PDB file of C-alpha atoms and ligand atoms in Angstrom:
ATOM      1  CA  UNK A   1       0.414  -0.480   0.080  1.00  0.00           C
ATOM      2  CA  UNK A   2       0.609   3.233  -0.768  1.00  0.00           C
ATOM      3  CA  UNK A   3      -0.535   5.962   1.326  1.00  0.00           C
ATOM      4  CA  UNK A   4      -0.065   8.807   0.322  1.00  0.00           C
ATOM      5  CA  UNK A   5      -2.397   7.919  -2.464  1.00  0.00           C
ATOM      6  CA  UNK A   6      -5.107   7.840   0.233  1.00  0.00           C
ATOM      7  CA  UNK A   7      -7.635  10.243  -2.406  1.00  0.00           C
ATOM      8  CA  UNK A   8      -5.587  11.368  -5.218  1.00  0.00           C
ATOM      9  CA  UNK A   9      -7.113  11.824  -8.259  1.00  0.00           C
ATOM     10  CA  UNK A  10      -5.867   9.414 -11.085  1.00  0.00           C
ATOM     11  CA  UNK A  11      -7.458   9.521 -14.286  1.00  0.00           C
ATOM     12  CA  UNK A  12      -7.198   6.933 -16.539  1.00  0.00           C
ATOM     13  CA  UNK A  13      -7.403   6.098 -20.407  1.00  0.00           C
ATOM     14  CA  UNK A  14      -9.003   3.168 -21.940  1.00  0.00           C
ATOM     15  CA  UNK A  15      -9.470   1.164 -18.264  1.00  0.00           C
ATOM     16  CA  UNK A  16     -12.766  -0.820 -19.467  1.00  0.00           C
ATOM     17  CA  UNK A  17      -9.939  -3.389 -19.756  1.00  0.00           C
ATOM     18  CA  UNK A  18      -7.079  -5.457 -19.755  1.00  0.00           C
ATOM     19  CA  UNK A  19      -4.117  -2.833 -18.182  1.00  0.00           C
ATOM     20  CA  UNK A  20      -6.496  -0.219 -17.248  1.00  0.00           C
ATOM     21  CA  UNK A  21      -9.008  -1.793 -16.293  1.00  0.00           C
ATOM     22  CA  UNK A  22      -5.922  -3.712 -13.958  1.00  0.00           C
ATOM     23  CA  UNK A  23      -4.870  -0.412 -12.851  1.00  0.00           C
ATOM     24  CA  UNK A  24      -7.833   1.661 -12.067  1.00  0.00           C
ATOM     25  CA  UNK A  25      -8.922  -1.884  -9.217  1.00  0.00           C
ATOM     26  CA  UNK A  26      -5.483  -1.187  -7.752  1.00  0.00           C
ATOM     27  CA  UNK A  27      -5.442   2.653  -7.467  1.00  0.00           C
ATOM     28  CA  UNK A  28      -8.919   1.875  -5.973  1.00  0.00           C
ATOM     29  CA  UNK A  29      -7.330  -0.153  -3.565  1.00  0.00           C
ATOM     30  CA  UNK A  30      -5.399   2.600  -2.397  1.00  0.00           C
ATOM     31  CA  UNK A  31      -8.789   4.303  -1.741  1.00  0.00           C
ATOM     32  CA  UNK A  32      -7.442   7.159  -4.765  1.00  0.00           C
ATOM     33  CA  UNK A  33     -10.134   9.042  -7.011  1.00  0.00           C
ATOM     34  CA  UNK A  34     -10.670   7.617 -10.578  1.00  0.00           C
ATOM     35  CA  UNK A  35     -11.689   8.559 -13.542  1.00  0.00           C
ATOM     36  CA  UNK A  36     -11.806   5.713 -15.694  1.00  0.00           C
ATOM     37  CA  UNK A  37     -12.020   7.019 -19.055  1.00  0.00           C
ATOM     38  CA  UNK A  38     -13.723   4.078 -22.605  1.00  0.00           C
ATOM     39  CA  UNK A  39     -13.364   4.008 -26.014  1.00  0.00           C
ATOM     40  CA  UNK A  40     -16.955   2.215 -26.507  1.00  0.00           C
ATOM     41  CA  UNK A  41     -17.826  -0.246 -23.948  1.00  0.00           C
ATOM     42  CA  UNK A  42     -19.943   1.697 -20.790  1.00  0.00           C
ATOM     43  CA  UNK A  43     -21.312  -1.638 -19.506  1.00  0.00           C
ATOM     44  CA  UNK A  44     -17.475  -2.586 -18.948  1.00  0.00           C
ATOM     45  CA  UNK A  45     -15.879   0.492 -17.693  1.00  0.00           C
ATOM     46  CA  UNK A  46     -19.006   0.868 -15.387  1.00  0.00           C
ATOM     47  CA  UNK A  47     -18.674  -2.545 -13.700  1.00  0.00           C
ATOM     48  CA  UNK A  48     -15.035  -1.524 -13.403  1.00  0.00           C
ATOM     49  CA  UNK A  49     -16.165   2.051 -11.344  1.00  0.00           C
ATOM     50  CA  UNK A  50     -18.509  -0.461  -9.452  1.00  0.00           C
ATOM     51  CA  UNK A  51     -15.200  -2.836  -8.487  1.00  0.00           C
ATOM     52  CA  UNK A  52     -13.068   0.569  -7.743  1.00  0.00           C
ATOM     53  CA  UNK A  53     -15.978   1.516  -5.734  1.00  0.00           C
ATOM     54  CA  UNK A  54     -15.968  -1.958  -3.665  1.00  0.00           C
ATOM     55  CA  UNK A  55     -12.613  -2.386  -3.225  1.00  0.00           C
ATOM     56  CA  UNK A  56     -12.020   1.605  -1.229  1.00  0.00           C
ATOM     57  CA  UNK A  57     -11.592   4.355  -3.548  1.00  0.00           C
ATOM     58  CA  UNK A  58     -14.702   6.387  -5.116  1.00  0.00           C
ATOM     59  CA  UNK A  59     -14.519   6.150 -10.148  1.00  0.00           C
ATOM     60  CA  UNK A  60     -16.235   7.950 -12.135  1.00  0.00           C
ATOM     61  CA  UNK A  61     -16.455   6.847 -16.235  1.00  0.00           C
ATOM     62  CA  UNK A  62     -16.745   9.108 -18.908  1.00  0.00           C
ATOM     63  CA  UNK A  63     -16.411   8.401 -22.799  1.00  0.00           C
ATOM     64  CA  UNK A  64     -14.172  10.060 -24.332  1.00  0.00           C
ATOM     65  CA  UNK A  65     -11.268   9.466 -28.008  1.00  0.00           C
ATOM     66  CA  UNK A  66      -7.893  10.145 -27.588  1.00  0.00           C
ATOM     67  CA  UNK A  67      -7.082  10.911 -30.208  1.00  0.00           C
ATOM     68  CA  UNK A  68      -9.328  14.076 -30.137  1.00  0.00           C
ATOM     69  CA  UNK A  69      -8.400  17.282 -28.756  1.00  0.00           C
ATOM     70  CA  UNK A  70     -12.296  17.839 -27.111  1.00  0.00           C
ATOM     71  CA  UNK A  71     -12.082  14.492 -25.887  1.00  0.00           C
ATOM     72  CA  UNK A  72      -9.444  14.742 -23.774  1.00  0.00           C
ATOM     73  CA  UNK A  73      -9.852  18.221 -22.429  1.00  0.00           C
ATOM     74  CA  UNK A  74     -13.872  16.339 -20.973  1.00  0.00           C
ATOM     75  CA  UNK A  75     -11.295  13.689 -19.316  1.00  0.00           C
ATOM     76  CA  UNK A  76      -9.254  16.096 -17.275  1.00  0.00           C
ATOM     77  CA  UNK A  77     -12.172  18.351 -17.257  1.00  0.00           C
ATOM     78  CA  UNK A  78     -14.025  15.576 -15.159  1.00  0.00           C
ATOM     79  CA  UNK A  79     -11.536  15.185 -12.610  1.00  0.00           C
ATOM     80  CA  UNK A  80     -11.548  18.665 -11.665  1.00  0.00           C
ATOM     81  CA  UNK A  81     -16.016  18.938 -11.796  1.00  0.00           C
ATOM     82  CA  UNK A  82     -16.455  15.612  -9.985  1.00  0.00           C
ATOM     83  CA  UNK A  83     -12.788  15.530  -7.696  1.00  0.00           C
ATOM     84  CA  UNK A  84     -11.645  18.316  -7.331  1.00  0.00           C
ATOM     85  CA  UNK A  85      -8.548  18.532  -9.136  1.00  0.00           C
ATOM     86  CA  UNK A  86      -6.273  15.590 -10.632  1.00  0.00           C
ATOM     87  CA  UNK A  87      -2.882  14.854  -9.659  1.00  0.00           C
ATOM     88  CA  UNK A  88      -1.905  11.249 -12.038  1.00  0.00           C
ATOM     89  CA  UNK A  89      -2.849  11.382 -15.916  1.00  0.00           C
ATOM     90  CA  UNK A  90      -2.140   8.123 -16.974  1.00  0.00           C
ATOM     91  CA  UNK A  91      -2.262   7.892 -21.047  1.00  0.00           C
ATOM     92  CA  UNK A  92      -2.985   4.080 -21.426  1.00  0.00           C
ATOM     93  CA  UNK A  93      -5.224   4.250 -24.390  1.00  0.00           C
ATOM     94  CA  UNK A  94      -3.811   2.191 -27.263  1.00  0.00           C
ATOM     95  CA  UNK A  95      -4.195   0.031 -29.985  1.00  0.00           C
ATOM     96  CA  UNK A  96      -2.035  -2.395 -33.302  1.00  0.00           C
ATOM     97  CA  UNK A  97      -2.629  -4.601 -36.139  1.00  0.00           C
ATOM     98  CA  UNK A  98      -0.105  -6.874 -37.918  1.00  0.00           C
ATOM     99  CA  UNK A  99       0.185  -5.545 -41.322  1.00  0.00           C
ATOM    100  CA  UNK A 100       2.900  -6.509 -43.907  1.00  0.00           C
ATOM    101  CA  UNK A 101       4.672  -2.659 -43.806  1.00  0.00           C
ATOM    102  CA  UNK A 102       5.094  -2.293 -47.556  1.00  0.00           C
ATOM    103  CA  UNK A 103       1.099  -3.100 -47.941  1.00  0.00           C
ATOM    104  CA  UNK A 104       0.276  -1.077 -44.513  1.00  0.00           C
ATOM    105  CA  UNK A 105      -2.338   1.106 -45.778  1.00  0.00           C
ATOM    106  CA  UNK A 106      -2.438   4.392 -44.434  1.00  0.00           C
ATOM    107  CA  UNK A 107      -5.281   4.602 -42.483  1.00  0.00           C
ATOM    108  CA  UNK A 108      -3.847   1.746 -40.203  1.00  0.00           C
ATOM    109  CA  UNK A 109      -0.846   3.607 -39.690  1.00  0.00           C
ATOM    110  CA  UNK A 110      -3.051   7.212 -39.101  1.00  0.00           C
ATOM    111  CA  UNK A 111      -5.488   4.519 -36.412  1.00  0.00           C
ATOM    112  CA  UNK A 112      -2.723   3.684 -34.574  1.00  0.00           C
ATOM    113  CA  UNK A 113       0.050   7.043 -34.656  1.00  0.00           C
ATOM    114  CA  UNK A 114      -3.695   8.785 -33.143  1.00  0.00           C
ATOM    115  CA  UNK A 115      -4.257   6.915 -30.267  1.00  0.00           C
ATOM    116  CA  UNK A 116      -1.185   5.491 -28.811  1.00  0.00           C
ATOM    117  CA  UNK A 117       1.350   8.329 -29.744  1.00  0.00           C
ATOM    118  CA  UNK A 118      -0.174  11.767 -30.283  1.00  0.00           C
ATOM    119  CA  UNK A 119      -3.453  10.189 -27.717  1.00  0.00           C
ATOM    120  CA  UNK A 120      -0.157  10.018 -25.243  1.00  0.00           C
ATOM    121  CA  UNK A 121       0.379  14.235 -25.856  1.00  0.00           C
ATOM    122  CA  UNK A 122      -3.650  15.347 -25.805  1.00  0.00           C
ATOM    123  CA  UNK A 123      -3.224  13.328 -22.448  1.00  0.00           C
ATOM    124  CA  UNK A 124       0.769  14.683 -21.350  1.00  0.00           C
ATOM    125  CA  UNK A 125      -0.356  18.553 -22.655  1.00  0.00           C
ATOM    126  CA  UNK A 126      -3.527  18.998 -20.863  1.00  0.00           C
ATOM    127  CA  UNK A 127      -2.665  16.836 -17.984  1.00  0.00           C
ATOM    128  CA  UNK A 128       0.736  19.096 -18.057  1.00  0.00           C
ATOM    129  CA  UNK A 129      -1.695  22.790 -18.380  1.00  0.00           C
ATOM    130  CA  UNK A 130      -3.630  22.035 -16.068  1.00  0.00           C
ATOM    131  CA  UNK A 131      -0.982  21.639 -13.477  1.00  0.00           C
ATOM    132  CA  UNK A 132       1.330  24.457 -14.156  1.00  0.00           C
ATOM    133  CA  UNK A 133      -1.898  26.450 -13.886  1.00  0.00           C
ATOM    134  CA  UNK A 134      -2.402  25.556 -10.630  1.00  0.00           C
ATOM    135  CA  UNK A 135       0.891  25.339  -9.117  1.00  0.00           C
ATOM    136  CA  UNK A 136       1.011  21.299  -8.595  1.00  0.00           C
ATOM    137  CA  UNK A 137       3.361  18.794  -8.443  1.00  0.00           C
ATOM    138  CA  UNK A 138       1.330  16.528 -10.655  1.00  0.00           C
ATOM    139  CA  UNK A 139       2.432  13.146 -12.342  1.00  0.00           C
ATOM    140  CA  UNK A 140       1.544  11.620 -16.107  1.00  0.00           C
ATOM    141  CA  UNK A 141       2.671   8.060 -16.144  1.00  0.00           C
ATOM    142  CA  UNK A 142       2.841   6.772 -20.633  1.00  0.00           C
ATOM    143  CA  UNK A 143       2.444   3.274 -21.370  1.00  0.00           C
ATOM    144  CA  UNK A 144       5.555   2.484 -23.164  1.00  0.00           C
ATOM    145  CA  UNK A 145       6.160  -0.985 -24.506  1.00  0.00           C
ATOM    146  CA  UNK A 146       9.013  -2.895 -25.397  1.00  0.00           C
ATOM    147  CA  UNK A 147       8.510  -2.409 -28.652  1.00  0.00           C
ATOM    148  CA  UNK A 148       9.708   1.163 -27.441  1.00  0.00           C
ATOM    149  CA  UNK A 149      12.953  -0.580 -27.715  1.00  0.00           C
ATOM    150  CA  UNK A 150      12.491  -3.555 -29.802  1.00  0.00           C
ATOM    151  CA  UNK A 151      12.114  -3.331 -33.532  1.00  0.00           C
ATOM    152  CA  UNK A 152       8.879  -5.713 -34.665  1.00  0.00           C
ATOM    153  CA  UNK A 153       7.829  -6.744 -38.158  1.00  0.00           C
ATOM    154  CA  UNK A 154       4.381  -6.396 -39.189  1.00  0.00           C
ATOM    155  CA  UNK A 155       3.705  -3.523 -36.255  1.00  0.00           C
ATOM    156  CA  UNK A 156       5.516  -0.841 -37.877  1.00  0.00           C
ATOM    157  CA  UNK A 157       3.091   1.342 -36.618  1.00  0.00           C
ATOM    158  CA  UNK A 158       2.992   0.703 -33.498  1.00  0.00           C
ATOM    159  CA  UNK A 159       6.581   0.694 -32.835  1.00  0.00           C
ATOM    160  CA  UNK A 160       6.998   3.223 -34.003  1.00  0.00           C
ATOM    161  CA  UNK A 161       4.502   4.788 -31.836  1.00  0.00           C
ATOM    162  CA  UNK A 162       6.273   3.392 -28.388  1.00  0.00           C
ATOM    163  CA  UNK A 163       9.452   4.850 -29.851  1.00  0.00           C
ATOM    164  CA  UNK A 164       8.033   8.239 -30.154  1.00  0.00           C
ATOM    165  CA  UNK A 165       6.767   8.018 -26.483  1.00  0.00           C
ATOM    166  CA  UNK A 166       9.939   6.960 -25.375  1.00  0.00           C
ATOM    167  CA  UNK A 167      11.591  10.543 -26.601  1.00  0.00           C
ATOM    168  CA  UNK A 168       8.488  12.262 -25.708  1.00  0.00           C
ATOM    169  CA  UNK A 169       7.845  11.525 -21.912  1.00  0.00           C
ATOM    170  CA  UNK A 170      12.527  12.034 -22.078  1.00  0.00           C
ATOM    171  CA  UNK A 171      11.471  15.665 -23.579  1.00  0.00           C
ATOM    172  CA  UNK A 172       8.513  16.473 -21.043  1.00  0.00           C
ATOM    173  CA  UNK A 173      10.489  14.785 -18.312  1.00  0.00           C
ATOM    174  CA  UNK A 174      12.985  17.310 -18.849  1.00  0.00           C
ATOM    175  CA  UNK A 175      10.856  20.129 -19.634  1.00  0.00           C
ATOM    176  CA  UNK A 176       8.588  20.182 -16.679  1.00  0.00           C
ATOM    177  CA  UNK A 177      11.199  18.559 -13.586  1.00  0.00           C
ATOM    178  CA  UNK A 178      11.911  22.498 -12.446  1.00  0.00           C
ATOM    179  CA  UNK A 179       7.698  22.642 -11.387  1.00  0.00           C
ATOM    180  CA  UNK A 180       8.092  19.683  -9.575  1.00  0.00           C
ATOM    181  CA  UNK A 181       6.282  17.699 -12.224  1.00  0.00           C
ATOM    182  CA  UNK A 182       7.678  14.366 -13.378  1.00  0.00           C
ATOM    183  CA  UNK A 183       6.800  12.238 -16.267  1.00  0.00           C
ATOM    184  CA  UNK A 184       7.685   7.628 -17.070  1.00  0.00           C
ATOM    185  CA  UNK A 185       6.900   5.489 -18.716  1.00  0.00           C
ATOM    186  CA  UNK A 186       6.458   1.933 -18.248  1.00  0.00           C
ATOM    187  CA  UNK A 187       7.068  -0.702 -20.622  1.00  0.00           C
ATOM    188  CA  UNK A 188       5.748  -3.647 -20.516  1.00  0.00           C
ATOM    189  CA  UNK A 189       6.025  -7.393 -22.261  1.00  0.00           C
ATOM    190  CA  UNK A 190       4.205  -9.759 -23.088  1.00  0.00           C
ATOM    191  CA  UNK A 191       0.762  -9.520 -20.634  1.00  0.00           C
ATOM    192  CA  UNK A 192      -2.268 -11.725 -20.350  1.00  0.00           C
ATOM    193  CA  UNK A 193      -4.497  -8.890 -21.738  1.00  0.00           C
ATOM    194  CA  UNK A 194      -7.725  -8.887 -24.681  1.00  0.00           C
ATOM    195  CA  UNK A 195      -4.802  -6.896 -27.258  1.00  0.00           C
ATOM    196  CA  UNK A 196      -3.031 -10.101 -26.420  1.00  0.00           C
ATOM    197  CA  UNK A 197      -6.149 -12.508 -26.751  1.00  0.00           C
ATOM    198  CA  UNK A 198      -5.697 -14.721 -29.702  1.00  0.00           C
ATOM    199  CA  UNK A 199      -2.650 -14.769 -29.742  1.00  0.00           C
ATOM    200  CA  UNK A 200      -2.558 -16.041 -26.244  1.00  0.00           C
ATOM    201  CA  UNK A 201      -5.146 -18.385 -26.885  1.00  0.00           C
ATOM    202  CA  UNK A 202      -3.486 -20.456 -29.271  1.00  0.00           C
ATOM    203  CA  UNK A 203      -1.096 -22.607 -27.657  1.00  0.00           C
ATOM    204  CA  UNK A 204       1.812 -22.583 -30.304  1.00  0.00           C
ATOM    205  CA  UNK A 205       2.085 -18.398 -30.337  1.00  0.00           C
ATOM    206  CA  UNK A 206       1.459 -18.127 -26.600  1.00  0.00           C
ATOM    207  CA  UNK A 207       4.407 -20.922 -26.667  1.00  0.00           C
ATOM    208  CA  UNK A 208       6.414 -19.236 -28.148  1.00  0.00           C
ATOM    209  CA  UNK A 209       6.410 -16.003 -26.890  1.00  0.00           C
ATOM    210  CA  UNK A 210       7.272 -17.405 -23.820  1.00  0.00           C
ATOM    211  CA  UNK A 211      10.164 -18.934 -25.462  1.00  0.00           C
ATOM    212  CA  UNK A 212      11.078 -14.532 -25.436  1.00  0.00           C
ATOM    213  CA  UNK A 213      10.636 -14.363 -21.962  1.00  0.00           C
ATOM    214  CA  UNK A 214      14.135 -14.957 -20.051  1.00  0.00           C
ATOM    215  CA  UNK A 215      11.085 -15.361 -16.231  1.00  0.00           C
ATOM    216  CA  UNK A 216       9.766 -17.971 -18.946  1.00  0.00           C
ATOM    217  CA  UNK A 217       5.838 -16.207 -18.016  1.00  0.00           C
ATOM    218  CA  UNK A 218       3.580 -14.554 -19.347  1.00  0.00           C
ATOM    219  CA  UNK A 219       2.698 -11.453 -16.819  1.00  0.00           C
ATOM    220  CA  UNK A 220      -0.524 -10.586 -15.542  1.00  0.00           C
ATOM    221  CA  UNK A 221      -2.132  -7.359 -15.384  1.00  0.00           C
ATOM    222  CA  UNK A 222      -2.252  -6.684 -11.739  1.00  0.00           C
ATOM    223  CA  UNK A 223       2.366  -6.872 -11.933  1.00  0.00           C
ATOM    224  CA  UNK A 224       2.029  -3.379 -14.398  1.00  0.00           C
ATOM    225  CA  UNK A 225      -0.681  -1.917 -12.196  1.00  0.00           C
ATOM    226  CA  UNK A 226       1.693  -2.645  -8.949  1.00  0.00           C
ATOM    227  CA  UNK A 227       4.800  -0.323 -11.105  1.00  0.00           C
ATOM    228  CA  UNK A 228       1.698   1.883 -12.137  1.00  0.00           C
ATOM    229  CA  UNK A 229       1.196   2.780  -7.983  1.00  0.00           C
ATOM    230  CA  UNK A 230       4.975   2.862  -7.459  1.00  0.00           C
ATOM    231  CA  UNK A 231       5.589   5.040 -10.299  1.00  0.00           C
ATOM    232  CA  UNK A 232       2.652   7.671  -8.511  1.00  0.00           C
ATOM    233  CA  UNK A 233       3.379   7.384  -5.565  1.00  0.00           C
ATOM    234  CA  UNK A 234       5.898   9.765  -3.361  1.00  0.00           C
ATOM    235  CA  UNK A 235       8.621   6.712  -3.360  1.00  0.00           C
ATOM    236  CA  UNK A 236       9.224   7.513  -6.496  1.00  0.00           C
ATOM    237  CA  UNK A 237       9.890  11.066  -6.059  1.00  0.00           C
ATOM    238  CA  UNK A 238      13.206  11.547  -7.522  1.00  0.00           C
ATOM    239  CA  UNK A 239      11.972   9.323 -10.418  1.00  0.00           C
ATOM    240  CA  UNK A 240      11.585  11.144 -13.278  1.00  0.00           C
ATOM    241  CA  UNK A 241      12.292  10.884 -17.209  1.00  0.00           C
ATOM    242  CA  UNK A 242      12.478   6.750 -17.050  1.00  0.00           C
ATOM    243  CA  UNK A 243      10.428   3.545 -18.973  1.00  0.00           C
ATOM    244  CA  UNK A 244      10.090   1.231 -16.298  1.00  0.00           C
ATOM    245  CA  UNK A 245      10.748  -1.787 -18.211  1.00  0.00           C
ATOM    246  CA  UNK A 246       8.321  -4.635 -15.865  1.00  0.00           C
ATOM    247  CA  UNK A 247       8.663  -7.237 -19.145  1.00  0.00           C
ATOM    248  CA  UNK A 248      10.289 -10.493 -17.402  1.00  0.00           C
ATOM    249  CA  UNK A 249      13.995 -10.049 -19.057  1.00  0.00           C
ATOM    250  CA  UNK A 250      12.617  -9.454 -22.573  1.00  0.00           C
ATOM    251  CA  UNK A 251      15.010  -6.342 -23.469  1.00  0.00           C
ATOM    252  CA  UNK A 252      17.846  -8.364 -22.272  1.00  0.00           C
ATOM    253  CA  UNK A 253      18.704 -10.262 -25.779  1.00  0.00           C
ATOM    254  CA  UNK A 254      17.335 -13.756 -24.544  1.00  0.00           C
ATOM    255  CA  UNK A 255      18.939 -15.231 -27.443  1.00  0.00           C
ATOM    256  CA  UNK A 256      21.919 -14.639 -25.533  1.00  0.00           C
ATOM    257  CA  UNK A 257      21.001 -16.737 -22.734  1.00  0.00           C
ATOM    258  CA  UNK A 258      23.215 -20.070 -21.079  1.00  0.00           C
ATOM    259  CA  UNK A 259      26.433 -17.885 -22.824  1.00  0.00           C
ATOM    260  CA  UNK A 260      24.941 -18.591 -26.122  1.00  0.00           C
ATOM    261  CA  UNK A 261      25.874 -15.834 -29.143  1.00  0.00           C
TER     262      UNK A 261
HETATM  263  P1  NAI B 301      -6.783  -2.848 -24.690  1.00  0.00           P
HETATM  264  O1  NAI B 301      -7.049  -4.090 -26.099  1.00  0.00           O
HETATM  265  O2  NAI B 301      -7.234  -4.430 -23.336  1.00  0.00           O
HETATM  266  O3  NAI B 301      -6.500  -1.865 -24.082  1.00  0.00           O
HETATM  267  C1  NAI B 301      -6.523  -0.813 -24.684  1.00  0.00           C
HETATM  268  C2  NAI B 301      -8.067   0.016 -24.177  1.00  0.00           C
HETATM  269  O4  NAI B 301      -7.931   1.521 -25.099  1.00  0.00           O
HETATM  270  C3  NAI B 301      -9.325  -0.465 -24.820  1.00  0.00           C
HETATM  271  O5  NAI B 301     -10.210  -0.524 -23.611  1.00  0.00           O
HETATM  272  C4  NAI B 301      -9.617   0.178 -25.608  1.00  0.00           C
HETATM  273  O6  NAI B 301     -10.936   0.420 -25.578  1.00  0.00           O
HETATM  274  C5  NAI B 301      -8.576   1.560 -25.126  1.00  0.00           C
HETATM  275  N1  NAI B 301      -8.903   2.496 -26.743  1.00  0.00           N
HETATM  276  C6  NAI B 301      -8.012   2.377 -28.201  1.00  0.00           C
HETATM  277  N2  NAI B 301      -8.602   3.024 -28.360  1.00  0.00           N
HETATM  278  C7  NAI B 301      -9.049   4.411 -27.588  1.00  0.00           C
HETATM  279  C8  NAI B 301      -9.077   6.196 -29.212  1.00  0.00           C
HETATM  280  N3  NAI B 301      -9.769   6.300 -29.689  1.00  0.00           N
HETATM  281  N4  NAI B 301      -9.670   6.592 -26.831  1.00  0.00           N
HETATM  282  C9  NAI B 301      -9.936   6.198 -25.961  1.00  0.00           C
HETATM  283  N5  NAI B 301      -9.581   5.064 -25.863  1.00  0.00           N
HETATM  284  C10 NAI B 301      -9.686   3.940 -26.463  1.00  0.00           C
HETATM  285  O7  NAI B 301      -4.918  -4.246 -23.780  1.00  0.00           O
HETATM  286  P2  NAI B 301      -4.181  -3.839 -23.296  1.00  0.00           P
HETATM  287  O8  NAI B 301      -2.540  -4.368 -23.055  1.00  0.00           O
HETATM  288  O9  NAI B 301      -4.347  -3.762 -21.643  1.00  0.00           O
HETATM  289  O10 NAI B 301      -3.548  -1.800 -23.902  1.00  0.00           O
HETATM  290  C11 NAI B 301      -3.051  -1.371 -22.841  1.00  0.00           C
HETATM  291  C12 NAI B 301      -1.732  -0.646 -23.647  1.00  0.00           C
HETATM  292  O11 NAI B 301      -0.354  -0.694 -22.897  1.00  0.00           O
HETATM  293  C13 NAI B 301      -1.765  -0.474 -24.377  1.00  0.00           C
HETATM  294  O12 NAI B 301      -1.338   1.622 -24.639  1.00  0.00           O
HETATM  295  C14 NAI B 301      -1.071  -1.450 -25.342  1.00  0.00           C
HETATM  296  O13 NAI B 301      -0.198  -0.811 -26.019  1.00  0.00           O
HETATM  297  C15 NAI B 301      -0.008  -0.846 -23.839  1.00  0.00           C
HETATM  298  N6  NAI B 301       0.852  -2.613 -24.321  1.00  0.00           N
HETATM  299  C16 NAI B 301       0.354  -3.807 -23.158  1.00  0.00           C
HETATM  300  C17 NAI B 301       0.691  -4.752 -23.773  1.00  0.00           C
HETATM  301  C18 NAI B 301       0.796  -5.984 -23.338  1.00  0.00           C
HETATM  302  O14 NAI B 301       1.353  -6.754 -23.492  1.00  0.00           O
HETATM  303  N7  NAI B 301      -0.816  -6.366 -23.313  1.00  0.00           N
HETATM  304  C19 NAI B 301       2.973  -4.650 -23.690  1.00  0.00           C
HETATM  305  C20 NAI B 301       3.353  -3.756 -24.195  1.00  0.00           C
HETATM  306  C21 NAI B 301       2.561  -1.827 -24.074  1.00  0.00           C
END
């Protein structure tokens, strides 16, 4: 438990499923006030809200497309209207689809870049604007990926979006450090969420992914949520501009294990 998170106002984009949901529940356990943004699944968002309240937190649900400026402004506005302020902004919404790069339609590229990268920029910008104008030493957490450093054939849009998040976060961290505003990334490896459901339902593909993880197993969403609460808490007060990889060692060149190479 991180006692300083009690009563803190935390907005999470894409929080009706997967990592967003898991983070919302964990902040609920910390007795935080959670703004649950969802894109198109109101029913699931409402059940996340119920679970957050059951866990001991407070929660509000807000629809919004992170690629739209006004929708992102409305997420921050909802935090202020419902809970009086904003302390932590978590830009988590994301998407991906596999396509050979030479055949990738511009529409696929634009959808992934505008959700993963532009969406995280808009969320960061709106939160930081509020922090600066109100002298708040706020906290921004962006959901990156191991693919901010590992190239990923068939997912050039995704890799480009997460590589972009790396330098966006580092730049924002540098720019706003003098005001005490921290900006960090989480870099998950392969985690058991809906984005991977189809892949992990196939035992062959699942085994293949596991073979790329030195710790030997696919992570659970709670193992990312525990990183998020640490980054949001004062226990990480001197940490800014990093990507905290939670990936079972995936970024550590697993093919070199056992002295190969
Ligand atoms: P997910 O598919 O359950 O979550 C993505 C969420 O983003 C969904 O709730 C979806 O509705 C929402 N979303 C998509 N477009 C949106 C938009 N325009 N506006 C608002 N919300 C939108 O999958 P997961 O795994 O929970 O993904 C969350 C984040 O974690 C993503 O940024 C993803 O790239 C990242 N990530 C996930 C990994 C994994 O293995 N699950 C690994 C590394 C990064």
